[in-house]
XYZ file of C-alpha atoms in Angstrom:
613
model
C 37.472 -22.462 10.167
C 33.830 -21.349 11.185
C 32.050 -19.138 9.353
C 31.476 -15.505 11.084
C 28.502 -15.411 13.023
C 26.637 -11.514 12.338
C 23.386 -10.695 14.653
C 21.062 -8.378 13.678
C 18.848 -7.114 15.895
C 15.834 -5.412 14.629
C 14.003 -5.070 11.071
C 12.994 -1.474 10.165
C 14.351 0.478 7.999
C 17.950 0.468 8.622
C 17.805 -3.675 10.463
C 15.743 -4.756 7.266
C 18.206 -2.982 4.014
C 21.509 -3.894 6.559
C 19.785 -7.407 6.589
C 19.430 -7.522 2.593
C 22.927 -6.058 1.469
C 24.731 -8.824 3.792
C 22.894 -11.423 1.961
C 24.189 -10.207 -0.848
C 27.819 -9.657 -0.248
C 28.875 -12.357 2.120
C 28.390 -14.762 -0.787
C 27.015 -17.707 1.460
C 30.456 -17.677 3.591
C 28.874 -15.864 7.209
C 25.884 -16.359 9.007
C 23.307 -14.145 9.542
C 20.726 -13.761 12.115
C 17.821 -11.093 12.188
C 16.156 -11.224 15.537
C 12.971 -9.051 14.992
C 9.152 -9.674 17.490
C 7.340 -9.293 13.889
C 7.582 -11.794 10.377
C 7.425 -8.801 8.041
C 9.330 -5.607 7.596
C 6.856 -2.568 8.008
C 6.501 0.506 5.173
C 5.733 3.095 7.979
C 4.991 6.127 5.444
C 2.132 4.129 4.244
C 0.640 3.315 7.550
C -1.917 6.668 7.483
C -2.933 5.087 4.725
C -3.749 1.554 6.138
C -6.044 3.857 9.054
C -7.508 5.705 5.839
C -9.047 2.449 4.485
C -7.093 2.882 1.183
C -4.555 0.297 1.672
C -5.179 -3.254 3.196
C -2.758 -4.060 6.180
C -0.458 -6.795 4.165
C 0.450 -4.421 1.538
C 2.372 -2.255 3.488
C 3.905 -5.108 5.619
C 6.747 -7.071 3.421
C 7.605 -10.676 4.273
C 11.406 -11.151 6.390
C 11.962 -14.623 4.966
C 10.728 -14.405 1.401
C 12.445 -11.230 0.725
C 16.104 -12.174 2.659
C 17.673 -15.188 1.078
C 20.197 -17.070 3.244
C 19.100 -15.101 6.502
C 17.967 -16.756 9.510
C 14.638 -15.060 10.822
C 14.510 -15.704 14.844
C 10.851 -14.428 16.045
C 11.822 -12.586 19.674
C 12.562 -9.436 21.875
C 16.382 -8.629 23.134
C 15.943 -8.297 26.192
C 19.941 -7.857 26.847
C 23.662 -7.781 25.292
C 26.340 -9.250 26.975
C 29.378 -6.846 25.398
C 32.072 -9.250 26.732
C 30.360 -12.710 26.439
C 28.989 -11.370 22.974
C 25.608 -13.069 23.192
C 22.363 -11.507 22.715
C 19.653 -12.969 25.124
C 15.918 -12.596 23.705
C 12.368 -13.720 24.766
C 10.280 -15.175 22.205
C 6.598 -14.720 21.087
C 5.566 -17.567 23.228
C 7.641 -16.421 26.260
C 10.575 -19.027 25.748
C 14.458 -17.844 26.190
C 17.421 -18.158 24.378
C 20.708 -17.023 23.580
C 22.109 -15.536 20.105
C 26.352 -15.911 19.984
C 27.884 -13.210 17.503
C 31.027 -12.094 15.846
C 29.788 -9.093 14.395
C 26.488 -7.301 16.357
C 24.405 -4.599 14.231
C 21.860 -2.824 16.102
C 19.123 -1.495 14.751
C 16.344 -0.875 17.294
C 14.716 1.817 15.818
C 12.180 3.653 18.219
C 9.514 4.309 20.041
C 7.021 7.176 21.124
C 8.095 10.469 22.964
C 5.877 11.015 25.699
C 5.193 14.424 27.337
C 4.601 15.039 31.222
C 1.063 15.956 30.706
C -2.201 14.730 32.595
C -4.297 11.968 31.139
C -1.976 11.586 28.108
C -1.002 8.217 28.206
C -4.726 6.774 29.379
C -6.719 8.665 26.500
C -4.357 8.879 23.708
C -2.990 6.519 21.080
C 0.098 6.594 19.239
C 0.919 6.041 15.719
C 3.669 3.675 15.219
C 2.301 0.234 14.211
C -0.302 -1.806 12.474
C -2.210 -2.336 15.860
C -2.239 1.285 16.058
C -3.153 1.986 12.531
C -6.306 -0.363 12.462
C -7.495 0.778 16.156
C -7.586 4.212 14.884
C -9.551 3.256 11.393
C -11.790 1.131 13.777
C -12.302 3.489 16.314
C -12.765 6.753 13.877
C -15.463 4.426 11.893
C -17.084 3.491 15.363
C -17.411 7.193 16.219
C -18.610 8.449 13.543
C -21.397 6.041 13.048
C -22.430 6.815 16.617
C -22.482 11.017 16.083
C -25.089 10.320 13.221
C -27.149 7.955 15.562
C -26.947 10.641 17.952
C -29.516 13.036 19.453
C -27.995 14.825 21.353
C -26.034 17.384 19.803
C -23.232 17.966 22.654
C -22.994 14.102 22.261
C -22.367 14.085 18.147
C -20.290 16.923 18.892
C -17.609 15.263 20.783
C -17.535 11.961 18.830
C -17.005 13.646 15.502
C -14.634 15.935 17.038
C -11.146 14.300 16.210
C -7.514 15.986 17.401
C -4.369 14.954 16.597
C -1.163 16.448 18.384
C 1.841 16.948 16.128
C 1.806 18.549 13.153
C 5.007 16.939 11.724
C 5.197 14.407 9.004
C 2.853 11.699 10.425
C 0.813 13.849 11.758
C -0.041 16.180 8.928
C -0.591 13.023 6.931
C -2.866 10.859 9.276
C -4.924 14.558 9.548
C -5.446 14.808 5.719
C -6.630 11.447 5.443
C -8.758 11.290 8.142
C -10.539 14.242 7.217
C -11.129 12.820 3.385
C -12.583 9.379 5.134
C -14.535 10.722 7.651
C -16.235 13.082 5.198
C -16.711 10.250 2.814
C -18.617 8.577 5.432
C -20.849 11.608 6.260
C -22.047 11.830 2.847
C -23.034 8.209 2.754
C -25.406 8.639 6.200
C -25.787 12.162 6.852
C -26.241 13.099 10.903
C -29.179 13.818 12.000
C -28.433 16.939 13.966
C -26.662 18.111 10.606
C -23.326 18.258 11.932
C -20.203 17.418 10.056
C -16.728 15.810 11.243
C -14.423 18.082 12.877
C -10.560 17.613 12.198
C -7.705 19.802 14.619
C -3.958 19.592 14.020
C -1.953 20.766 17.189
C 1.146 21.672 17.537
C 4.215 24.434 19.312
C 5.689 24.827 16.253
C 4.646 27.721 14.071
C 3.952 26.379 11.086
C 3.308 22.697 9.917
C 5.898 20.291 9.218
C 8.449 22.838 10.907
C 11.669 20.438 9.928
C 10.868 20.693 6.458
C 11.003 23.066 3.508
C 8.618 26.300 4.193
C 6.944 25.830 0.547
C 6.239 22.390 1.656
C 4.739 23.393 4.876
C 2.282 26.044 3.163
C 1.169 23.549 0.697
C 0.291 20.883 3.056
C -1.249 24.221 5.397
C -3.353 24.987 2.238
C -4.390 21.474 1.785
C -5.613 20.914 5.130
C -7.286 24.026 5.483
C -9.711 23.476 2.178
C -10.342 20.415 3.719
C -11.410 22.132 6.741
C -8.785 20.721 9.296
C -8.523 23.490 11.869
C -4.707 23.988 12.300
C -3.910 25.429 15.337
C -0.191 26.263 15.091
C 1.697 27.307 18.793
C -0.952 25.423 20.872
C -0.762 22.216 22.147
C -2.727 19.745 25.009
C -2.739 20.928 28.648
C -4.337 17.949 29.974
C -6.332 15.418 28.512
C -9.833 13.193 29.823
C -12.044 10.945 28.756
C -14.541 13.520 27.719
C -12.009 16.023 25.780
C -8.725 17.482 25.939
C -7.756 21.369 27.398
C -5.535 23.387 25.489
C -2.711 25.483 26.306
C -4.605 28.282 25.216
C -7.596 27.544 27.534
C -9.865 26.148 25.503
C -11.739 23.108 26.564
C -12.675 20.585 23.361
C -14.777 17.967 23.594
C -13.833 14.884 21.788
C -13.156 10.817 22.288
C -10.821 10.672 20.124
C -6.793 11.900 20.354
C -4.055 10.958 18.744
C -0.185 11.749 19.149
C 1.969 12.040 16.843
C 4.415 14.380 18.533
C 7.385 12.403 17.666
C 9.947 9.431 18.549
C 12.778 8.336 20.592
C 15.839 6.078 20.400
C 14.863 2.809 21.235
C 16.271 2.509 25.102
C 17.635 -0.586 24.784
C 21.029 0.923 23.867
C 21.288 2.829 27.138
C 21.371 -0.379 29.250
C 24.645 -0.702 26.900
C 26.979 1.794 29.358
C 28.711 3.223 26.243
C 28.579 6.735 24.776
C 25.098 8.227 23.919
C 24.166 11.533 22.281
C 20.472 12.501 23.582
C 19.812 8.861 23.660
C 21.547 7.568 20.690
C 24.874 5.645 20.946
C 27.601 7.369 19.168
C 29.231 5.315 16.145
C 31.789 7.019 14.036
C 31.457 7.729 10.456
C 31.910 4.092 9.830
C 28.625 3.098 11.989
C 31.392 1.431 14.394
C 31.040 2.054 18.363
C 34.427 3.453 18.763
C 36.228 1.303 21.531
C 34.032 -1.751 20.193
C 35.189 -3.057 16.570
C 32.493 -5.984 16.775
C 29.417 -3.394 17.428
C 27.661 -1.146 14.887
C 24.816 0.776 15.040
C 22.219 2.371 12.353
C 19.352 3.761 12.278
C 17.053 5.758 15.028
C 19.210 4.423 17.568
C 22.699 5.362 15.968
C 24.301 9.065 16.399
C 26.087 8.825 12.966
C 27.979 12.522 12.224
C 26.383 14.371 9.443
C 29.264 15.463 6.903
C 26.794 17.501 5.411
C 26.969 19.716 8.726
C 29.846 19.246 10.896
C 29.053 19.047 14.506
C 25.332 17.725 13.929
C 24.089 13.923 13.596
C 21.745 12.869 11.089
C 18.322 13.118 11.536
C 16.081 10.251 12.711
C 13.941 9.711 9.341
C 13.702 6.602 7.269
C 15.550 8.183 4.053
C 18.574 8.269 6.378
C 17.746 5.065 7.972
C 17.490 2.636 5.413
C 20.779 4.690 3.359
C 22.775 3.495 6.807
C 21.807 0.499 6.512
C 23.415 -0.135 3.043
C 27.168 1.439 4.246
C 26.612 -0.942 7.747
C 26.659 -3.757 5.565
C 29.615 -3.145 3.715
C 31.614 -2.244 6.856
C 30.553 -5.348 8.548
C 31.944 -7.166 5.895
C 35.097 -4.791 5.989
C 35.455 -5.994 9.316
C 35.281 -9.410 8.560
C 38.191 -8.704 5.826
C 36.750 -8.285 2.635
C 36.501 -4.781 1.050
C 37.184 -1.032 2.505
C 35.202 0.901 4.715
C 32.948 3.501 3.572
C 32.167 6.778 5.637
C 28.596 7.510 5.778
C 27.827 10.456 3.106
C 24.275 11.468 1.548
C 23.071 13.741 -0.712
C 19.065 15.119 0.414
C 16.711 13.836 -2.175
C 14.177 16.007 -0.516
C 10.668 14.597 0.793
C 7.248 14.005 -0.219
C 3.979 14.239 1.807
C 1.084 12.456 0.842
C -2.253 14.481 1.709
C -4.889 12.212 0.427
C -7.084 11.902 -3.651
C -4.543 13.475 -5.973
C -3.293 16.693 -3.696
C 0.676 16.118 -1.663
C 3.592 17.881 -1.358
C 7.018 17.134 -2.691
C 10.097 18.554 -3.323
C 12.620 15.955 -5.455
C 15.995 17.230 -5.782
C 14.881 20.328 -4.464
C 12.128 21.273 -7.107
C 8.508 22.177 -4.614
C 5.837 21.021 -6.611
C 2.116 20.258 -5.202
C -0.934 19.150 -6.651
C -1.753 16.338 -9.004
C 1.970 16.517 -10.240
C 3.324 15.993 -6.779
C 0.432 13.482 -5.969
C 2.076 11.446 -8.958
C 5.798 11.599 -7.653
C 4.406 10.759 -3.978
C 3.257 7.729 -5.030
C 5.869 6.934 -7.428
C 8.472 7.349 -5.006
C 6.691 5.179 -2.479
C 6.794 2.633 -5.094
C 10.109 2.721 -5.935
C 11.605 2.555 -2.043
C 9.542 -0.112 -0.813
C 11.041 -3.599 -1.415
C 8.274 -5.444 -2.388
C 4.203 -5.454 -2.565
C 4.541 -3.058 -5.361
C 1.530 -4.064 -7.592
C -0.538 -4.880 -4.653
C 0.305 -1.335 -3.491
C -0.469 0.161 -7.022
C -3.782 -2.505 -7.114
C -5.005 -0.795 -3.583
C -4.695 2.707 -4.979
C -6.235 1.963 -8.408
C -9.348 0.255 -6.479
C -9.556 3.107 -4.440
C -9.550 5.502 -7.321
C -12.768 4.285 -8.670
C -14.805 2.367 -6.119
C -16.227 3.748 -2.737
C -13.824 2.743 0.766
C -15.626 0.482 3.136
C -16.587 1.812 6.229
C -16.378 -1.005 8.382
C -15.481 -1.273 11.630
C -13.648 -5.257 12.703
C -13.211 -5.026 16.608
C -9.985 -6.422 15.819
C -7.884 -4.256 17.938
C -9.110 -2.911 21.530
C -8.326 -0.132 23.401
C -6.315 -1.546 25.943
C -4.564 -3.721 23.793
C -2.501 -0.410 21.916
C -1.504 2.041 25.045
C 0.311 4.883 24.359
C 3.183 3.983 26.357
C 4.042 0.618 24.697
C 6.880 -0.384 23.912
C 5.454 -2.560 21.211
C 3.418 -0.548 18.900
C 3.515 -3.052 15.935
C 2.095 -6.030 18.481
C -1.008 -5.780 20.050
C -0.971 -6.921 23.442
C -3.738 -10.014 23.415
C -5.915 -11.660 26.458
C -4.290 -13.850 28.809
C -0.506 -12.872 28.565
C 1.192 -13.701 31.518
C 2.381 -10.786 32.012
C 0.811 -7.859 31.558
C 2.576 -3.894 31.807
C 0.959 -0.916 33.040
C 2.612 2.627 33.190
C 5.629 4.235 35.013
C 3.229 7.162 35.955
C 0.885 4.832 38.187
C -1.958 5.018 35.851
C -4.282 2.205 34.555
C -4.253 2.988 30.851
C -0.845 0.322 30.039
C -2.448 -2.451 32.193
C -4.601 -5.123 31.698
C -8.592 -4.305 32.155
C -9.257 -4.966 35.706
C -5.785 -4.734 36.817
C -4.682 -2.761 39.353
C -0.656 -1.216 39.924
C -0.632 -2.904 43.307
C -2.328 -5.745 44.784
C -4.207 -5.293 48.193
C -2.488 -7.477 50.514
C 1.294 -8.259 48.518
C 1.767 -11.340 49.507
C 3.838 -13.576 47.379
C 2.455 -14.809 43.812
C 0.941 -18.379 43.829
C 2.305 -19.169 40.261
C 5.692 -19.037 39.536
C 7.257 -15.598 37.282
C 8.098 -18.458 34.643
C 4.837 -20.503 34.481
C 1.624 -19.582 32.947
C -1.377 -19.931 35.483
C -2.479 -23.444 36.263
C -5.571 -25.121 34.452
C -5.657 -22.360 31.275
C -4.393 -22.087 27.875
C -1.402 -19.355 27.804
C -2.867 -17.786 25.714
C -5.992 -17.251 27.307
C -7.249 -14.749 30.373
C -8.018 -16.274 33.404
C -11.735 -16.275 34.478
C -13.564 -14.509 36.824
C -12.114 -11.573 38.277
C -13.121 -9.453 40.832
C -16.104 -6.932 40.466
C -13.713 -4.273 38.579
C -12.905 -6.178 35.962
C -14.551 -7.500 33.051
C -15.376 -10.655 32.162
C -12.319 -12.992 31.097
C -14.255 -15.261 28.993
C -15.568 -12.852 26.625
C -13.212 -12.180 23.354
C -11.290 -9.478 23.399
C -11.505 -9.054 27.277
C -15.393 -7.600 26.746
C -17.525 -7.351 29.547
C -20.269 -10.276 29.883
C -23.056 -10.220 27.737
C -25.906 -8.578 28.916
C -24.640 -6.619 31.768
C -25.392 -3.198 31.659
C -22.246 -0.283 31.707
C -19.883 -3.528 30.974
C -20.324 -5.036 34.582
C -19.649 -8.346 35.641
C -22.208 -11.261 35.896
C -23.874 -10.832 39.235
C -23.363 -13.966 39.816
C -19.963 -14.529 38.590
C -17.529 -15.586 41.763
C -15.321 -13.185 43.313
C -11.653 -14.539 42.845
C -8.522 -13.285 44.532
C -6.341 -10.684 41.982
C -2.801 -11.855 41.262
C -0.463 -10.883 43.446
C 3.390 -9.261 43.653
C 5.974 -11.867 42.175
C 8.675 -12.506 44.645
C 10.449 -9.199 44.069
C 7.612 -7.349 45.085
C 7.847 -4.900 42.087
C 4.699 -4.330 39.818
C 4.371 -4.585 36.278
C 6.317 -2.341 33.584
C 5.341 0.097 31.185
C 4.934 -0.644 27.395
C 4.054 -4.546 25.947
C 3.429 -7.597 27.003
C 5.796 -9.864 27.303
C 6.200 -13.246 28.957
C 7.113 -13.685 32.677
C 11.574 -14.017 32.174
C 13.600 -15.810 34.631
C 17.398 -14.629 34.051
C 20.680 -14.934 35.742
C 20.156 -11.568 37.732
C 17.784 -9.073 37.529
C 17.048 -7.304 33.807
C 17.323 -3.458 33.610
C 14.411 -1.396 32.730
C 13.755 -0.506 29.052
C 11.003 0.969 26.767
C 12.145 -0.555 23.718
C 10.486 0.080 19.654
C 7.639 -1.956 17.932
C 8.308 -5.420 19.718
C 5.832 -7.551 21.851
C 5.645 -7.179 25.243
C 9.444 -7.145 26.605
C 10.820 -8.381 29.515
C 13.745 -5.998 31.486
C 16.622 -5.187 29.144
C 20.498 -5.851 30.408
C 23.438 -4.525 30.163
C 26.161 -6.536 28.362
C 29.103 -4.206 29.995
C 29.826 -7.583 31.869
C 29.053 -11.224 32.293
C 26.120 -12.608 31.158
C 24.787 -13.320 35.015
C 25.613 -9.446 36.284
C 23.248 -7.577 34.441
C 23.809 -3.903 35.365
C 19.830 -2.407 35.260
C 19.299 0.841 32.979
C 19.495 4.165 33.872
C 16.385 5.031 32.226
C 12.987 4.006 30.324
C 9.916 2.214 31.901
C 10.241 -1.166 33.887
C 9.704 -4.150 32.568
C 9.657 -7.054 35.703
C 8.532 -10.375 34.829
C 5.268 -11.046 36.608
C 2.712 -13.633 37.223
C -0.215 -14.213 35.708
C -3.598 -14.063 37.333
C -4.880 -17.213 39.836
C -7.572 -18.317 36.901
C -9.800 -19.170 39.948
C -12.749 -21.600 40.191
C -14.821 -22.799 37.075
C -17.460 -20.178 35.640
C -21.123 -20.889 36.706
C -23.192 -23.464 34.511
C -25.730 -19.654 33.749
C -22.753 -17.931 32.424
C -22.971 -16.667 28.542
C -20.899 -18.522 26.341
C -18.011 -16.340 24.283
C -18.630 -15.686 20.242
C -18.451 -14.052 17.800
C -21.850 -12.211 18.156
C -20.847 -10.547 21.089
C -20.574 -6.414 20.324
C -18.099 -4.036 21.729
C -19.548 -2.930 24.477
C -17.765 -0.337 27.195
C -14.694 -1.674 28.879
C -14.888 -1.288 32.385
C -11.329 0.234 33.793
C -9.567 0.154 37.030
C -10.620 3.612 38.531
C -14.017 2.278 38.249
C -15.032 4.643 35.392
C -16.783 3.006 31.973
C -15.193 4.029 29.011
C -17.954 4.364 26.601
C -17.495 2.443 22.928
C -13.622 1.823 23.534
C -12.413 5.392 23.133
């Protein structure tokens, strides 16, 4: 007899601990599969602190294979579920396809940002969700403020020390009281020369911060920010955002280059291309994390509606307390299933929350006790310790360090702009140069695409490369070369405008080369990450999925693997040719290196974005 074969698709919270505790009780007699786009399970509470310069990126990011004995890692995207085949199909890093058979199916998705319909949103801000995200922001808020102090003009250091962040719940609160600390920390080191000083807002339509928690909590962490001198504007929120600044509901115009949103999260759609049950976008399980109707699918996590007994009628909330505590009871009912052991409802008991604010000051309440200051500083991190699953003395090593020795300031140029857009669907991949295929937004804007590339192509005539094949002549995993007038260089790391050229322009003398064209379908690229051009049996359904790289269209698994029903919501994601690379660059051109600075990236609409804000 064959061993039971258990999928498990995704690695946070709930993926990652329903990963672990099946290690541990199927004894070596069932194998297990964690399909996951990322190597390493991600702390997320920690991650203001990675953008705070406290905490390198590798602490907070735990290996998959040296922490899960006897599970088998695959590196890849779902891209769709076939219910009644029971095979997952998934894209890999490198944009090859293939085909996971299951007994037993756990998903664990997770999710991804909650957008808002409002103006210039998704081109000027960034989220919060990822690593990419978290070192763009450190980079970016370093950048900025070493530009205010070079600064003249006083409008100009105004607006670049001017920082708001929308969303005054946990990560938000957090990634405020942080920044303030490291911006400050910075000031004193190179004081500006129009005597200005960093300028922190917290927005938000709730009244008070941290609505969802305790109200003691929320007035400590109010009280925190405020000595700090975070302006908290409670019941206000962004009208419409630009390049230059943001206007407020209120009516106020602010001048800034720098907004972040953290409003909150939702399911990760890949379960709505599914066809069974949801609950505001979450797939209802009973109290056994089972999908009633399906005894070989479970869900946990963000993207599971599992019944609170606490409150009858109500589902649990989407944090990682209850995340990674479904992910221990999945495990044992998969192994139920399988016929070993009982079933085990889902029950919890709130061990309340803590809220690290930066130095010694947070915000707990264990067991129900509020306590703030040092004290609660000291149970923060001690509980931080205790839940993650490994990294521990690095973790404690970081925070000693940063106890007695200055942060560095630096800025890497790691991460671009364009490579973390709001609307991903990947927020713990950066998107890099020369994917063939690149995503742009569902809302027609230029912010999710590649620099230089435009929604529609002038003329639509059919691609000249195939969906599946990279462009001829070129690494894959390199951007083709000279593109048209609106876009910036493609040899330059990074995709950087040439060297030299003024307002990131091309090289005058670079050739004009035809943009890539509509693939044979005719549709444009999707919203969210990049992902390899797909060729599947039918076409994919649309999906916005959680902290993968780039994904190709989800499908439905409500029938055969080659009828792939497409989903009823979440952004597009058509496979798409790359770009013609076009003739050799002239003998004059600037090579690449390393010595190249960020300079301003040059975007669609024809505007420069100014120091990759």
């Amino acid at each position: 007899m064959s061993r039971p074969r258990i999928v498990i698709v995704g690695a946070g919270f709930a993926g990652y601990r329903t990963a672990r505790t099946l290690s541990r009780l199927t004894r070596h007699q069932a194998d297990i599969t964690l399909l996951n786009p990322t190597d390493y399970f991600l702390y997320l509470p920690l991650l203001p602190q990675v953008a705070a310069g406290i905490l390198e990126p590798r602490r907070v990011s735990v290996s998959l294979s040296g922490t899960l004995p006897h599970v088998r890692l695959v590196l890849g995207e779902a891209d769709g579920i076939d219910l009644d085949g029971r095979t997952v199909h998934y894209t890999g890093p490198e944009g090859e396809e293939g085909t996971l058979p299951y007994d037993r199916l756990v998903l664990a998705a997770g999710s991804v940002n909650k957008l808002l319909p409002i103006p210039g949103v998704a081109e000027h801000a960034h989220g919060f969700r990822g690593l990419p995200e978290a070192l763009y922001l450190r980079d970016h808020v370093t950048r900025q403020v070493e530009l205010a102090a070079a600064a003249d003009d006083r409008a100009e250091c105004a607006a670049r020390c001017t920082f708001v962040v929308v969303g005054a719940g946990y990560t938000g609160t957090e990634v405020a009281a942080h920044g303030a600390m490291y911006t400050d920390a910075q000031v004193r080191k190179h004081p500006m020369r129009t005597g200005m000083r960093p300028r922190w807002m917290l927005l938000d339509v709730a009244p008070r911060v941290m609505p969802e928690m305790d109200e003691r909590l929320s007035a400590t962490a109010e009280r925190v920010l405020r000595q700090r001198g975070v302006e908290v504007r409670m019941g206000t929120s962004v009208k419409e955002a630009t390049h230059d600044g943001v206007v407020l509901t209120d009516g106020s115009t602010v001048d800034t280059r720098t907004l972040v949103w953290c409003v909150g999260v939702r399911p990760d759609p890949l379960v709505e291309s599914l066809g069974l049950p949801m609950e505001r976008g979450r797939l209802l399980v009973d109290p056994h994390l089972q999908v009633p109707g399906r005894p070989e699918l479970f869900a946990c996590g963000d993207v599971a509606a599992v019944p609170d007994p606490n409150q009858p009628g109500q589902y649990t909330p989407m944090t990682a307390q209850h995340a990674w505590r479904h992910g221990k009871v999945c495990a044992h009912n998969v192994v139920a299933s399988l016929g070993r052991g009982q079933r085990k409802a889902y029950r919890h008991r709130d061990l309340g929350f803590v809220v690290d604010l930066g130095g010694a000051k947070a915000a707990a309440n264990p067991f129900g006790l509020p306590m703030s200051g040092p004290a609660a500083g000291a149970v923060t991190r001690g509980y931080h310790l205790a839940a993650m699953p490994g990294n521990r003395v690095r973790v404690a090593a970081d925070w000693l360090l940063d106890a007695v020795l200055p942060r560095q300031a630096v800025q890497l140029g790691l991460v671009r702009s364009w490579s973390v857009p709001l609307e991903s669907s990947s927020p713990e991949v950066a998107r890099v140069p020369g994917d063939p295929e690149r995503t742009g937004t569902d809302t027609g804007s230029d912010r999710g695409k590649d620099p230089g590339q435009s929604g529609s192509e002038p003329d639509g005539e059919p691609a000249k490369t195939p969906p599946s094949e990279p462009a001829k002549n070129r690494p894959s995993g390199e951007p083709a070369k000279n593109q048209p007038s609106s876009e910036p260089a493609k040899n330059q790391p990074g995709g950087e405008p040439a060297k030299n050229q003024p307002g990131g322009e091309p090289a005058r003398n670079q050739p004009r080369t035809e943009p890539a064209k509509r693939g044979p379908s005719g549709s444009p690229r999707a919203s969210g990450r990049p992902r390899r051009a797909v060729e599947a049996a039918g076409p994919r359904p649309a999906r916005g999925g959680s902290g993968k790289p780039g994904k190709a269209s989800r499908a439905s698994g409500t029938g055969s693997a080659g009828k792939r029903p497409t989903a009823p919501s979440g952004p597009s994601r058509s496979a798409h040719p790359p770009a013609d690379p076009g003739p050799e660059p002239p003998a004059n051109q600037p090579p690449p290196g390393p010595d190249i600075a960020p300079g301003p990236v040059r975007r669609t609409d024809g505007r420069a974005v100014e120091g990759d804000s």
